[in-house]
Amino acid sequence: MAQFYRTAARNAVWRLVLSLAIVSCSWWVWGAVVPTSDGLTWPGKIAWNDSLLIDPDGFVGKAPLLNSGVWTWITTIFGMPIFSVFAYRTTPRHCPACSCGTNGNNSKIVGGEEAAIGQYPWMVALYYSNRFICGGTLINDRYVLTAAHCVFGSDRSRFRVKFLMHDRLVPKEDSFERKVSYIMTNWFVNVLVFITNDVALLKLSEPVPLGDTITPVCLPPEGNSYAGKEGIVTGWGKRGDGSFPMQLQEVHVPILANEECHNQTQYFRFQINDRMMCAGIPEGGKDSCQGDSGGPLHVYDLDANRYVIAGVVSWGFGCAQAGFPGIYARVNRFISWINFNTRDACLCH
C-alpha cells in the first residue's frame, strides 16, 4: 500500500520514500512521506491510500489523484535512490498552437560537420558551475530531455540551461538561459557494465517563449525502432582530433536494429537492452563522443518535414572505434514516463 501524507502547507512539497519488492515479475512499492526541508510536520493527514504498481521497467502504472502542489516519489533499494518521479496538478494553462521539429528556414543539412546556425533550435547546452558538461533537447515549453548520467546526484541550483547557442564562445544576441527547478530521473546503473534508463527531465525555472526562433523537437511514437534510418547527432562533443569545438556540430550515423548491434559489434549481448539503441558504422570513424552526452539523436521525417528525437546520447566504448557504435537511450521506451511528468507543459504537434 502507498500512503501519501499531507504536510501543513497547502502547496508544500510531498516526499514519498518507497520500499521495493518484486512480486510475479512486477514491482510493488509502498512507503510513507518524510518531513520536507522546510520542517513541516509529519505525518499529518492521510490524503490518499492505494496500491501503486510499478511495471518491470520501473514506471508508474497507477497514479494518485493529486492535490495542488508538487509530489516527489523517490524509489530506493537499501537506502540507495533508483529513480524519482515528480508529478504536478496545476491550473490549466492557455497554450497557443505551435509546431514541433521545425526550424525557421525549414531546411535540412545533409553531411558536413558544423551545423547550420538555427538548424536545431531545440538544442541546448547544459552548464554546471559555469562549465559546459552536456547537451540536451527542448521537448516543450517547460522541459528539457537529457541523459541521467549528466545530472544524477547534482545540485540543481548550479545548473544553467542555455538556449539558441551555436558558438559557445560568442553567444548569439538572442541567446538566453534558464535555471532548473527540478531534476527528474528514472535510473538504474551498473557502472561496471552499462548504463540503462539513462534519461532525465529538467524542469525550467520559467517557460520558454516558443515561436519561429525556438521550437521543441517532436517526440517519437511508441514502437518505432528506427532501424535502418539515418540518425543525426548534434552537440559540442570531442572531435576526432581530440579538440572540443566551440560551434555546434552534427554527424550522420545509421541506426542499427538491436539484433544487429548484438551480432555485428563487439558489445556483449547483455550490455544492450530494449531501452537502448545503437547507431554508427562498423568500421568506425563517425560517432558521438565526450561532451555530446545528453544531446539528441534525431531522425528526419520526410513525410511530415520535421525532426523527431529517437535517442539520447548515453555511452559507448571510446569514440568512433571500429566495432563499437554509440549507445543511445531509446526515447520511445520512455514516452509514458515523459508524458506523465510533463503534464503542466504546453505541447507542440
mmCIF file of C-alpha atoms in Angstrom:
data_model
loop_
_atom_site.group_PDB
_atom_site.id
_atom_site.type_symbol
_atom_site.label_atom_id
_atom_site.label_comp_id
_atom_site.label_asym_id
_atom_site.label_seq_id
_atom_site.Cartn_x
_atom_site.Cartn_y
_atom_site.Cartn_z
ATOM 1 C CA MET A 1 0.000 0.000 0.000
ATOM 2 C CA ALA A 2 1.234 3.502 -0.808
ATOM 3 C CA GLN A 3 0.372 6.046 1.855
ATOM 4 C CA PHE A 4 0.552 9.720 0.972
ATOM 5 C CA TYR A 5 0.615 12.169 3.893
ATOM 6 C CA ARG A 6 -0.136 15.829 3.548
ATOM 7 C CA THR A 7 2.082 18.444 5.165
ATOM 8 C CA ALA A 8 0.846 21.603 6.866
ATOM 9 C CA ALA A 9 1.205 23.936 3.890
ATOM 10 C CA ARG A 10 -1.251 23.573 1.020
ATOM 11 C CA ASN A 11 1.335 23.818 -1.768
ATOM 12 C CA ALA A 12 4.253 22.213 0.027
ATOM 13 C CA VAL A 13 6.433 19.523 -1.450
ATOM 14 C CA TRP A 14 5.316 15.970 -0.695
ATOM 15 C CA ARG A 15 8.102 13.436 -0.462
ATOM 16 C CA LEU A 16 7.288 9.728 -0.633
ATOM 17 C CA VAL A 17 10.127 7.379 0.258
ATOM 18 C CA LEU A 18 9.317 3.971 -1.157
ATOM 19 C CA SER A 19 10.401 0.434 -0.442
ATOM 20 C CA LEU A 20 10.510 -2.122 -3.225
ATOM 21 C CA ALA A 21 9.568 -5.773 -3.616
ATOM 22 C CA ILE A 22 9.335 -7.940 -6.715
ATOM 23 C CA VAL A 23 6.127 -9.972 -6.976
ATOM 24 C CA SER A 24 5.271 -12.046 -10.052
ATOM 25 C CA CYS A 25 7.626 -10.088 -12.329
ATOM 26 C CA SER A 26 6.114 -6.766 -11.268
ATOM 27 C CA TRP A 27 7.415 -4.208 -8.820
ATOM 28 C CA TRP A 28 5.082 -3.245 -5.986
ATOM 29 C CA VAL A 29 6.006 -0.197 -3.953
ATOM 30 C CA TRP A 30 4.827 1.137 -0.646
ATOM 31 C CA GLY A 31 6.028 3.702 1.833
ATOM 32 C CA ALA A 32 5.320 6.964 3.627
ATOM 33 C CA VAL A 33 6.164 10.635 3.403
ATOM 34 C CA VAL A 34 9.110 12.010 5.363
ATOM 35 C CA PRO A 35 9.488 15.630 6.535
ATOM 36 C CA THR A 36 10.420 18.149 3.853
ATOM 37 C CA SER A 37 13.303 20.583 4.070
ATOM 38 C CA ASP A 38 11.033 23.367 5.342
ATOM 39 C CA GLY A 39 10.475 21.416 8.567
ATOM 40 C CA LEU A 40 6.739 20.832 8.176
ATOM 41 C CA THR A 41 5.182 18.262 10.452
ATOM 42 C CA TRP A 42 4.776 14.582 9.606
ATOM 43 C CA PRO A 43 2.694 12.501 9.139
ATOM 44 C CA GLY A 44 -0.188 14.956 9.256
ATOM 45 C CA LYS A 45 -3.285 13.878 7.367
ATOM 46 C CA ILE A 46 -3.553 10.892 5.024
ATOM 47 C CA ALA A 47 -4.577 12.264 1.622
ATOM 48 C CA TRP A 48 -4.553 9.082 -0.447
ATOM 49 C CA ASN A 49 -4.118 5.389 0.217
ATOM 50 C CA ASP A 50 -3.975 2.819 -2.538
ATOM 51 C CA SER A 51 -1.705 0.246 -4.100
ATOM 52 C CA LEU A 52 0.771 1.556 -6.650
ATOM 53 C CA LEU A 53 2.048 -0.751 -9.375
ATOM 54 C CA ILE A 54 5.428 -0.261 -10.983
ATOM 55 C CA ASP A 55 5.928 -2.298 -14.142
ATOM 56 C CA PRO A 56 9.137 -4.313 -14.759
ATOM 57 C CA ASP A 57 10.692 -1.294 -16.488
ATOM 58 C CA GLY A 58 10.256 0.766 -13.353
ATOM 59 C CA PHE A 59 7.491 3.089 -14.477
ATOM 60 C CA VAL A 60 4.433 4.146 -12.533
ATOM 61 C CA GLY A 61 1.400 2.176 -13.627
ATOM 62 C CA LYS A 62 -1.240 3.870 -11.480
ATOM 63 C CA ALA A 63 -1.049 7.466 -10.311
ATOM 64 C CA PRO A 64 -2.954 9.072 -7.449
ATOM 65 C CA LEU A 65 -5.325 11.982 -7.859
ATOM 66 C CA LEU A 66 -3.060 14.792 -6.779
ATOM 67 C CA ASN A 67 -3.964 17.941 -4.916
ATOM 68 C CA SER A 68 -2.326 21.193 -5.932
ATOM 69 C CA GLY A 69 1.394 21.317 -5.329
ATOM 70 C CA VAL A 70 4.278 19.008 -6.063
ATOM 71 C CA TRP A 71 4.734 15.344 -5.168
ATOM 72 C CA THR A 72 8.127 13.694 -5.204
ATOM 73 C CA TRP A 73 8.414 9.907 -5.396
ATOM 74 C CA ILE A 74 11.859 8.532 -4.601
ATOM 75 C CA THR A 75 12.269 4.785 -5.016
ATOM 76 C CA THR A 76 15.102 3.245 -3.025
ATOM 77 C CA ILE A 77 16.772 -0.119 -2.521
ATOM 78 C CA PHE A 78 18.730 -0.413 0.740
ATOM 79 C CA GLY A 79 18.652 3.345 1.044
ATOM 80 C CA MET A 80 20.080 3.993 -2.435
ATOM 81 C CA PRO A 81 17.906 6.056 -4.825
ATOM 82 C CA ILE A 82 16.911 4.253 -8.013
ATOM 83 C CA PHE A 83 14.626 6.850 -9.568
ATOM 84 C CA SER A 84 12.477 9.805 -8.680
ATOM 85 C CA VAL A 85 9.243 10.964 -10.256
ATOM 86 C CA PHE A 86 7.758 14.414 -9.856
ATOM 87 C CA ALA A 87 4.047 14.889 -10.525
ATOM 88 C CA TYR A 88 2.037 18.073 -10.720
ATOM 89 C CA ARG A 89 -1.579 19.156 -10.616
ATOM 90 C CA THR A 90 -1.859 22.796 -11.637
ATOM 91 C CA THR A 91 -4.386 25.227 -13.010
ATOM 92 C CA PRO A 92 -4.862 24.572 -16.746
ATOM 93 C CA ARG A 93 -2.756 26.866 -18.910
ATOM 94 C CA HIS A 94 -3.637 28.612 -22.131
ATOM 95 C CA CYS A 95 -1.404 27.000 -24.732
ATOM 96 C CA PRO A 96 -1.209 28.582 -28.189
ATOM 97 C CA ALA A 97 -0.923 26.335 -31.229
ATOM 98 C CA CYS A 98 2.662 25.523 -32.165
ATOM 99 C CA SER A 99 4.671 23.089 -34.264
ATOM 100 C CA CYS A 100 7.480 20.783 -33.174
ATOM 101 C CA GLY A 101 10.572 19.633 -35.031
ATOM 102 C CA THR A 102 10.738 22.536 -37.473
ATOM 103 C CA ASN A 103 13.192 25.386 -37.844
ATOM 104 C CA GLY A 104 12.810 28.888 -39.219
ATOM 105 C CA ASN A 105 14.118 28.187 -42.706
ATOM 106 C CA ASN A 106 12.655 24.656 -42.851
ATOM 107 C CA SER A 107 15.890 23.342 -44.353
ATOM 108 C CA LYS A 108 17.831 20.139 -43.843
ATOM 109 C CA ILE A 109 21.616 19.813 -43.915
ATOM 110 C CA VAL A 110 22.949 16.536 -45.319
ATOM 111 C CA GLY A 111 26.538 15.725 -44.409
ATOM 112 C CA GLY A 112 29.017 18.286 -43.177
ATOM 113 C CA GLU A 113 30.433 18.842 -39.718
ATOM 114 C CA GLU A 114 29.389 22.242 -38.394
ATOM 115 C CA ALA A 115 25.624 22.555 -38.103
ATOM 116 C CA ALA A 116 23.915 25.498 -39.740
ATOM 117 C CA ILE A 117 23.025 28.338 -37.378
ATOM 118 C CA GLY A 118 19.443 27.883 -36.219
ATOM 119 C CA GLN A 119 19.175 24.417 -37.752
ATOM 120 C CA TYR A 120 18.364 22.760 -34.416
ATOM 121 C CA PRO A 121 16.541 25.393 -32.316
ATOM 122 C CA TRP A 122 15.664 22.837 -29.603
ATOM 123 C CA MET A 123 19.331 22.075 -28.911
ATOM 124 C CA VAL A 124 20.520 23.319 -25.518
ATOM 125 C CA ALA A 125 23.841 23.435 -23.704
ATOM 126 C CA LEU A 126 23.941 22.393 -20.041
ATOM 127 C CA TYR A 127 26.337 24.255 -17.782
ATOM 128 C CA TYR A 128 27.198 23.264 -14.228
ATOM 129 C CA SER A 129 29.006 25.823 -12.092
ATOM 130 C CA ASN A 130 29.664 27.829 -15.280
ATOM 131 C CA ARG A 131 31.280 24.851 -17.028
ATOM 132 C CA PHE A 132 29.816 23.161 -20.102
ATOM 133 C CA ILE A 133 29.078 19.497 -19.353
ATOM 134 C CA CYS A 134 26.384 18.079 -21.659
ATOM 135 C CA GLY A 135 23.786 18.674 -24.306
ATOM 136 C CA GLY A 136 20.030 18.495 -24.008
ATOM 137 C CA THR A 137 16.837 18.852 -26.018
ATOM 138 C CA LEU A 138 13.817 21.096 -25.508
ATOM 139 C CA ILE A 139 10.680 18.920 -25.789
ATOM 140 C CA ASN A 140 8.034 21.514 -24.808
ATOM 141 C CA ASP A 141 7.950 24.982 -23.273
ATOM 142 C CA ARG A 142 8.995 23.852 -19.788
ATOM 143 C CA TYR A 143 11.143 20.732 -20.015
ATOM 144 C CA VAL A 144 14.498 19.655 -21.384
ATOM 145 C CA LEU A 145 15.322 15.995 -22.011
ATOM 146 C CA THR A 146 18.904 14.933 -21.314
ATOM 147 C CA ALA A 147 20.895 11.952 -20.011
ATOM 148 C CA ALA A 148 20.539 10.945 -16.371
ATOM 149 C CA HIS A 149 24.295 10.477 -16.008
ATOM 150 C CA CYS A 150 24.735 14.186 -16.820
ATOM 151 C CA VAL A 151 22.685 15.333 -13.838
ATOM 152 C CA PHE A 152 22.338 12.468 -11.363
ATOM 153 C CA GLY A 153 23.365 13.467 -7.842
ATOM 154 C CA SER A 154 23.990 17.101 -8.830
ATOM 155 C CA ASP A 155 22.778 20.309 -7.210
ATOM 156 C CA ARG A 156 20.036 21.707 -9.447
ATOM 157 C CA SER A 157 20.786 25.283 -8.340
ATOM 158 C CA ARG A 158 24.184 25.110 -10.054
ATOM 159 C CA PHE A 159 22.742 24.252 -13.477
ATOM 160 C CA ARG A 160 22.114 26.735 -16.261
ATOM 161 C CA VAL A 161 20.361 25.711 -19.474
ATOM 162 C CA LYS A 162 21.464 27.847 -22.428
ATOM 163 C CA PHE A 163 19.245 28.243 -25.485
ATOM 164 C CA LEU A 164 19.888 29.314 -29.089
ATOM 165 C CA MET A 165 23.592 28.649 -28.675
ATOM 166 C CA HIS A 166 25.697 27.952 -31.739
ATOM 167 C CA ASP A 167 29.136 29.248 -30.843
ATOM 168 C CA ARG A 168 29.700 28.678 -27.131
ATOM 169 C CA LEU A 169 32.480 31.280 -27.126
ATOM 170 C CA VAL A 170 30.458 34.003 -28.871
ATOM 171 C CA PRO A 171 26.761 33.660 -27.940
ATOM 172 C CA LYS A 172 24.144 34.996 -30.338
ATOM 173 C CA GLU A 173 22.284 38.168 -29.421
ATOM 174 C CA ASP A 174 19.063 36.227 -28.909
ATOM 175 C CA SER A 175 20.662 33.526 -26.741
ATOM 176 C CA PHE A 176 19.252 33.193 -23.237
ATOM 177 C CA GLU A 177 19.354 30.852 -20.269
ATOM 178 C CA ARG A 178 17.094 29.311 -17.658
ATOM 179 C CA LYS A 179 17.675 27.921 -14.196
ATOM 180 C CA VAL A 180 16.488 24.420 -13.275
ATOM 181 C CA SER A 181 13.581 23.989 -10.852
ATOM 182 C CA TYR A 182 13.512 20.184 -10.673
ATOM 183 C CA ILE A 183 15.519 17.239 -11.937
ATOM 184 C CA MET A 184 13.568 14.060 -12.688
ATOM 185 C CA THR A 185 15.335 10.788 -13.398
ATOM 186 C CA ASN A 186 14.348 7.200 -13.955
ATOM 187 C CA TRP A 187 17.593 5.464 -13.332
ATOM 188 C CA PHE A 188 19.293 2.156 -12.542
ATOM 189 C CA VAL A 189 23.007 1.938 -13.159
ATOM 190 C CA ASN A 190 25.680 -0.742 -13.151
ATOM 191 C CA VAL A 191 28.805 1.334 -13.622
ATOM 192 C CA LEU A 192 30.929 -1.732 -14.375
ATOM 193 C CA VAL A 193 28.928 -2.876 -17.395
ATOM 194 C CA PHE A 194 26.357 -0.465 -18.797
ATOM 195 C CA ILE A 195 24.048 2.430 -18.117
ATOM 196 C CA THR A 196 20.334 1.866 -18.584
ATOM 197 C CA ASN A 197 17.306 4.147 -18.161
ATOM 198 C CA ASP A 198 19.714 6.975 -18.966
ATOM 199 C CA VAL A 199 17.154 9.753 -19.328
ATOM 200 C CA ALA A 200 16.342 12.803 -17.233
ATOM 201 C CA LEU A 201 13.897 15.679 -17.395
ATOM 202 C CA LEU A 202 14.861 19.178 -16.317
ATOM 203 C CA LYS A 203 12.000 21.481 -15.407
ATOM 204 C CA LEU A 204 12.921 25.042 -16.303
ATOM 205 C CA SER A 205 12.533 27.915 -13.853
ATOM 206 C CA GLU A 206 10.122 29.597 -16.276
ATOM 207 C CA PRO A 207 8.591 28.644 -19.621
ATOM 208 C CA VAL A 208 10.410 29.251 -22.882
ATOM 209 C CA PRO A 209 8.664 31.542 -25.408
ATOM 210 C CA LEU A 210 8.054 29.271 -28.382
ATOM 211 C CA GLY A 211 7.886 30.652 -31.907
ATOM 212 C CA ASP A 212 9.775 30.755 -35.191
ATOM 213 C CA THR A 213 13.122 31.252 -33.424
ATOM 214 C CA ILE A 214 12.845 28.453 -30.893
ATOM 215 C CA THR A 215 10.738 25.314 -31.173
ATOM 216 C CA PRO A 216 10.812 21.958 -29.371
ATOM 217 C CA VAL A 217 11.735 18.738 -31.108
ATOM 218 C CA CYS A 218 8.980 16.189 -31.777
ATOM 219 C CA LEU A 219 8.713 13.154 -29.522
ATOM 220 C CA PRO A 220 8.633 9.775 -31.283
ATOM 221 C CA PRO A 221 5.647 7.441 -31.483
ATOM 222 C CA GLU A 222 5.847 4.306 -29.384
ATOM 223 C CA GLY A 223 7.007 1.132 -31.093
ATOM 224 C CA ASN A 224 9.134 2.527 -33.929
ATOM 225 C CA SER A 225 12.644 1.007 -33.863
ATOM 226 C CA TYR A 226 14.068 3.418 -36.491
ATOM 227 C CA ALA A 227 16.373 0.603 -37.609
ATOM 228 C CA GLY A 228 17.898 1.427 -40.981
ATOM 229 C CA LYS A 229 17.134 5.134 -40.678
ATOM 230 C CA GLU A 230 19.775 7.829 -40.795
ATOM 231 C CA GLY A 231 20.350 9.364 -37.380
ATOM 232 C CA ILE A 232 21.657 12.882 -36.845
ATOM 233 C CA VAL A 233 23.595 13.584 -33.652
ATOM 234 C CA THR A 234 24.222 17.191 -32.632
ATOM 235 C CA GLY A 235 26.469 18.516 -29.900
ATOM 236 C CA TRP A 236 29.652 20.223 -28.835
ATOM 237 C CA GLY A 237 31.481 16.961 -28.071
ATOM 238 C CA LYS A 238 35.068 15.998 -28.741
ATOM 239 C CA ARG A 239 36.161 15.741 -32.377
ATOM 240 C CA GLY A 240 38.368 13.121 -33.981
ATOM 241 C CA ASP A 241 41.497 15.210 -33.387
ATOM 242 C CA GLY A 242 40.753 15.364 -29.658
ATOM 243 C CA SER A 243 39.706 19.010 -29.608
ATOM 244 C CA PHE A 244 36.398 20.369 -28.349
ATOM 245 C CA PRO A 245 34.634 22.624 -30.859
ATOM 246 C CA MET A 246 33.042 25.900 -29.881
ATOM 247 C CA GLN A 247 30.488 25.638 -32.710
ATOM 248 C CA LEU A 248 27.596 23.178 -32.702
ATOM 249 C CA GLN A 249 28.486 20.074 -34.708
ATOM 250 C CA GLU A 250 26.419 17.374 -36.377
ATOM 251 C CA VAL A 251 27.235 13.851 -37.504
ATOM 252 C CA HIS A 252 25.109 11.433 -39.541
ATOM 253 C CA VAL A 253 25.111 7.784 -38.473
ATOM 254 C CA PRO A 254 22.951 4.777 -39.437
ATOM 255 C CA ILE A 255 20.676 3.400 -36.723
ATOM 256 C CA LEU A 256 21.069 -0.333 -36.158
ATOM 257 C CA ALA A 257 18.461 -2.830 -35.061
ATOM 258 C CA ASN A 258 19.294 -4.177 -31.616
ATOM 259 C CA GLU A 259 19.800 -7.639 -33.110
ATOM 260 C CA GLU A 260 22.405 -6.159 -35.478
ATOM 261 C CA CYS A 261 24.059 -4.478 -32.524
ATOM 262 C CA HIS A 262 24.167 -7.822 -30.716
ATOM 263 C CA ASN A 263 25.537 -9.781 -33.675
ATOM 264 C CA GLN A 264 27.685 -7.349 -35.655
ATOM 265 C CA THR A 265 29.511 -5.382 -32.980
ATOM 266 C CA GLN A 266 31.870 -6.223 -30.164
ATOM 267 C CA TYR A 267 29.417 -5.401 -27.392
ATOM 268 C CA PHE A 268 28.178 -8.281 -25.268
ATOM 269 C CA ARG A 269 24.514 -9.121 -25.735
ATOM 270 C CA PHE A 270 23.632 -8.350 -22.115
ATOM 271 C CA GLN A 271 25.044 -4.819 -22.457
ATOM 272 C CA ILE A 272 22.353 -3.715 -24.925
ATOM 273 C CA ASN A 273 18.706 -3.948 -23.857
ATOM 274 C CA ASP A 274 15.443 -2.759 -25.388
ATOM 275 C CA ARG A 275 15.724 0.632 -23.698
ATOM 276 C CA MET A 276 18.849 1.334 -25.725
ATOM 277 C CA MET A 277 19.679 1.704 -29.402
ATOM 278 C CA CYS A 278 22.923 1.584 -31.375
ATOM 279 C CA ALA A 279 23.950 3.988 -34.121
ATOM 280 C CA GLY A 280 27.200 4.051 -36.069
ATOM 281 C CA ILE A 281 29.146 2.426 -38.876
ATOM 282 C CA PRO A 282 31.005 -0.903 -38.428
ATOM 283 C CA GLU A 283 34.393 0.478 -39.449
ATOM 284 C CA GLY A 284 34.116 3.426 -37.059
ATOM 285 C CA GLY A 285 35.087 6.993 -37.834
ATOM 286 C CA LYS A 286 31.714 8.674 -37.168
ATOM 287 C CA ASP A 287 30.228 8.796 -33.689
ATOM 288 C CA SER A 288 29.127 10.907 -30.767
ATOM 289 C CA CYS A 289 31.817 11.475 -28.166
ATOM 290 C CA GLN A 290 32.651 13.007 -24.801
ATOM 291 C CA GLY A 291 30.656 16.210 -24.375
ATOM 292 C CA ASP A 292 27.819 15.042 -26.631
ATOM 293 C CA SER A 293 26.155 13.174 -23.746
ATOM 294 C CA GLY A 294 22.540 14.110 -23.175
ATOM 295 C CA GLY A 295 22.125 15.508 -26.662
ATOM 296 C CA PRO A 296 19.694 14.231 -29.291
ATOM 297 C CA LEU A 297 19.883 11.523 -31.907
ATOM 298 C CA HIS A 298 17.388 12.833 -34.463
ATOM 299 C CA VAL A 299 15.561 11.231 -37.320
ATOM 300 C CA TYR A 300 14.224 13.490 -40.064
ATOM 301 C CA ASP A 301 10.656 12.605 -41.030
ATOM 302 C CA LEU A 302 10.472 13.343 -44.761
ATOM 303 C CA ASP A 303 6.705 12.871 -44.902
ATOM 304 C CA ALA A 304 5.980 15.325 -42.083
ATOM 305 C CA ASN A 305 9.006 17.540 -42.870
ATOM 306 C CA ARG A 306 10.160 17.669 -39.257
ATOM 307 C CA TYR A 307 12.715 16.264 -36.828
ATOM 308 C CA VAL A 308 11.919 13.583 -34.250
ATOM 309 C CA ILE A 309 14.166 12.694 -31.314
ATOM 310 C CA ALA A 310 14.813 8.948 -31.446
ATOM 311 C CA GLY A 311 17.604 8.696 -28.872
ATOM 312 C CA VAL A 312 19.598 10.460 -26.166
ATOM 313 C CA VAL A 313 23.400 10.205 -26.301
ATOM 314 C CA SER A 314 24.296 7.814 -23.486
ATOM 315 C CA TRP A 315 27.549 5.831 -23.630
ATOM 316 C CA GLY A 316 29.972 3.823 -25.734
ATOM 317 C CA PHE A 317 33.413 2.241 -25.810
ATOM 318 C CA GLY A 318 35.757 5.018 -26.835
ATOM 319 C CA CYS A 319 34.682 7.279 -29.692
ATOM 320 C CA ALA A 320 34.170 6.202 -33.307
ATOM 321 C CA GLN A 321 36.067 2.949 -32.763
ATOM 322 C CA ALA A 322 35.516 0.051 -35.150
ATOM 323 C CA GLY A 323 33.048 -2.477 -33.754
ATOM 324 C CA PHE A 324 31.726 -0.122 -31.059
ATOM 325 C CA PRO A 325 28.898 2.131 -32.282
ATOM 326 C CA GLY A 326 27.449 4.744 -29.956
ATOM 327 C CA ILE A 327 24.741 3.698 -27.489
ATOM 328 C CA TYR A 328 21.661 5.865 -27.000
ATOM 329 C CA ALA A 329 18.665 5.788 -24.674
ATOM 330 C CA ARG A 330 15.669 4.791 -26.798
ATOM 331 C CA VAL A 331 13.254 7.685 -26.251
ATOM 332 C CA ASN A 332 10.035 5.942 -27.274
ATOM 333 C CA ARG A 333 10.531 3.441 -24.431
ATOM 334 C CA PHE A 334 10.113 6.379 -22.032
ATOM 335 C CA ILE A 335 7.159 8.169 -23.632
ATOM 336 C CA SER A 336 4.674 7.284 -20.873
ATOM 337 C CA TRP A 337 7.105 8.479 -18.230
ATOM 338 C CA ILE A 338 7.817 11.698 -20.143
ATOM 339 C CA ASN A 339 4.143 12.464 -20.750
ATOM 340 C CA PHE A 340 3.219 11.776 -17.132
ATOM 341 C CA ASN A 341 5.896 14.086 -15.775
ATOM 342 C CA THR A 342 5.401 16.980 -18.205
ATOM 343 C CA ARG A 343 1.645 17.365 -17.869
ATOM 344 C CA ASP A 344 1.964 21.013 -16.837
ATOM 345 C CA ALA A 345 3.716 21.988 -20.082
ATOM 346 C CA CYS A 346 2.390 23.349 -23.363
ATOM 347 C CA LEU A 347 2.892 20.756 -26.092
ATOM 348 C CA CYS A 348 3.568 21.320 -29.780
ATOM 349 C CA HIS A 349 2.474 18.964 -32.550
#
